[in-house]
mmCIF file of C-alpha atoms in Angstrom:
data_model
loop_
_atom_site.group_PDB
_atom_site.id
_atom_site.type_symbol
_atom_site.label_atom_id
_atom_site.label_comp_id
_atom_site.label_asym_id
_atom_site.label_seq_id
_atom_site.Cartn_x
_atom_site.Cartn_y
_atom_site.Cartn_z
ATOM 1 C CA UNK A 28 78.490 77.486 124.197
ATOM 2 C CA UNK A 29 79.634 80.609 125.733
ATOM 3 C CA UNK A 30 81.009 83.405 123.509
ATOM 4 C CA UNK A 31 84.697 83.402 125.361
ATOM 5 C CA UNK A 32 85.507 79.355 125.087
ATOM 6 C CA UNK A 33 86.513 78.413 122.077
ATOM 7 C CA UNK A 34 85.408 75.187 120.352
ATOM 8 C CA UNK A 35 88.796 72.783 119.990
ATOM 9 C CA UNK A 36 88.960 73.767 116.790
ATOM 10 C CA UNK A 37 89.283 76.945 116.598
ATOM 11 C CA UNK A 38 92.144 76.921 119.818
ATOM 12 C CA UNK A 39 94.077 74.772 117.112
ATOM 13 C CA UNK A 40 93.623 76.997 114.187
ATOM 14 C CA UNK A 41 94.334 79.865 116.313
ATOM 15 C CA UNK A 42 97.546 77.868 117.544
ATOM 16 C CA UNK A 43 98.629 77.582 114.349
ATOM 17 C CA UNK A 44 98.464 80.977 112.927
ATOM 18 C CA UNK A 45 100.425 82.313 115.933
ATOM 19 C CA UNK A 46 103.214 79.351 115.119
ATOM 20 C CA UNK A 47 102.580 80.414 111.725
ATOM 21 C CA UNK A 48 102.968 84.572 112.325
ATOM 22 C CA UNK A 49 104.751 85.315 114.968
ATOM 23 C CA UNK A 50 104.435 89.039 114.237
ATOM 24 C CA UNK A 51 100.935 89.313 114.715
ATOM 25 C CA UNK A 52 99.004 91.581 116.486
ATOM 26 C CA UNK A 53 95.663 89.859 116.190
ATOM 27 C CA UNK A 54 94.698 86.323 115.221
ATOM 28 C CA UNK A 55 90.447 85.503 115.584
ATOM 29 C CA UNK A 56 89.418 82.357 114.656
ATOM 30 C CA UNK A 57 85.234 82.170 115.052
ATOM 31 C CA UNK A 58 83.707 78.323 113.713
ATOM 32 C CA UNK A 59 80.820 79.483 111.786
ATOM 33 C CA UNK A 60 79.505 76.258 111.549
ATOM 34 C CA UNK A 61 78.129 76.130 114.547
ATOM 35 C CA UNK A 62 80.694 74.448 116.099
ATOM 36 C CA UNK A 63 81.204 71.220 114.135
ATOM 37 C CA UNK A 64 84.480 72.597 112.437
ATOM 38 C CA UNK A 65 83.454 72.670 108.899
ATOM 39 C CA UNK A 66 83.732 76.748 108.294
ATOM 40 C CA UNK A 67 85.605 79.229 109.991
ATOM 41 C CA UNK A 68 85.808 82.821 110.029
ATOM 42 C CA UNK A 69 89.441 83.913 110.064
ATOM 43 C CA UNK A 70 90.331 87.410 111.205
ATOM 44 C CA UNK A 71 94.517 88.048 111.515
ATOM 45 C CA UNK A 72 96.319 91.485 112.043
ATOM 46 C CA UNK A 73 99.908 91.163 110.957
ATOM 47 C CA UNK A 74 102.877 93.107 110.003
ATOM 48 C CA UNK A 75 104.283 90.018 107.464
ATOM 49 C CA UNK A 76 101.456 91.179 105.209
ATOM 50 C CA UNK A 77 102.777 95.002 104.575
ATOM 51 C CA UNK A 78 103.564 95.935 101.202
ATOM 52 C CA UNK A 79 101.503 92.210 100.097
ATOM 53 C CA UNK A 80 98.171 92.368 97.930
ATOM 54 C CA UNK A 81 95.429 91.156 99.420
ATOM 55 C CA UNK A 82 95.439 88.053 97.201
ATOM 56 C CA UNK A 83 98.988 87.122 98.644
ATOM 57 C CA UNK A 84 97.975 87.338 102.233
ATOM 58 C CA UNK A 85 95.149 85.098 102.079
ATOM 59 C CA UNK A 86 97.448 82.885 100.341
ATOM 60 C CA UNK A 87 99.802 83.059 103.084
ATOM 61 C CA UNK A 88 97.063 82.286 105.092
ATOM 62 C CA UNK A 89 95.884 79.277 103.138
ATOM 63 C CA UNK A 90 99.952 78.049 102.874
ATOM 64 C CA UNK A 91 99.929 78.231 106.798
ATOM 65 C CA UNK A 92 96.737 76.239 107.324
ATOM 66 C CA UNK A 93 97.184 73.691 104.169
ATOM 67 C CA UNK A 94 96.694 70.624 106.566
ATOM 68 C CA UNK A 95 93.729 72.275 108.464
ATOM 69 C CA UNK A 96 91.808 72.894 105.133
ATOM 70 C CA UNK A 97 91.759 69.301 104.043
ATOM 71 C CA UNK A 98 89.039 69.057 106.848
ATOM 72 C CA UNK A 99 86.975 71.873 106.220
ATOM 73 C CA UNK A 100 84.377 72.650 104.126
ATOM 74 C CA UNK A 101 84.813 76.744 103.695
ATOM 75 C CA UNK A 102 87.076 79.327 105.467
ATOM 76 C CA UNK A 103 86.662 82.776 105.409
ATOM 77 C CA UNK A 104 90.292 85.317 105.741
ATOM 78 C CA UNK A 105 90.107 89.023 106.420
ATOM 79 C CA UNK A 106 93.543 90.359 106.726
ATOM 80 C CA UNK A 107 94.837 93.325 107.356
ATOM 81 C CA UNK A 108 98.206 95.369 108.652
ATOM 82 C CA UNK A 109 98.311 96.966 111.948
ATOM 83 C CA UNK A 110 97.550 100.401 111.534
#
C-alpha cells in the first residue's frame, strides 16, 4: 500500500483519538502488522497530558481506545506534550 493511505483501521483509531483529544496537536496511528489490524504503533502530541506521568497518559490512551483493544493483539503509545 502506499505510505500516505491509511489502512481502515488506522483512519478509525486515528478518528477516535481526535474525538477522544480534542487538544491535540498530533495523533499517528501506523498498523504494524502489516495491515491486518492486529498491532499498531500509536504516536499522539497533546496538551491534556501536561503535568501527567507517562504511565497516566498511556492510560488515557488505553481508556480512550478500550473498545478498539478488544480486537488487537499489541499497541504501542508514545506520548508526549507539545513543546
Amino acid at each position: 500500500r502506499s505510505f500516505s493511505s491509511q489502512t481502515d483501521g488506522e483512519a478509525r483509531v486515528a478518528r477516535v483519538l481526535r474525538e477522544k483529544f480534542p487538544r491535540a496537536s498530533a495523533i499517528k496511528v501506523v498498523d504494524i502488522s502489516g495491515g491486518c489490524g492486529a498491532m499498531y504503533e500509536i504516536h499522539i502530541e497533546s496538551e491534556e497530558f501536561r503535568e501527567k506521568r507517562t504511565v497516566q497518559q498511556h492510560q488515557m490512551v488505553n481508556q480512550a481506545l478500550s473498545e478498539e483493544i478488544k480486537s488487537m493483539h499489541g499497541l504501542r503509545i508514545f506520548t508526549s506534550t507539545p513543546k
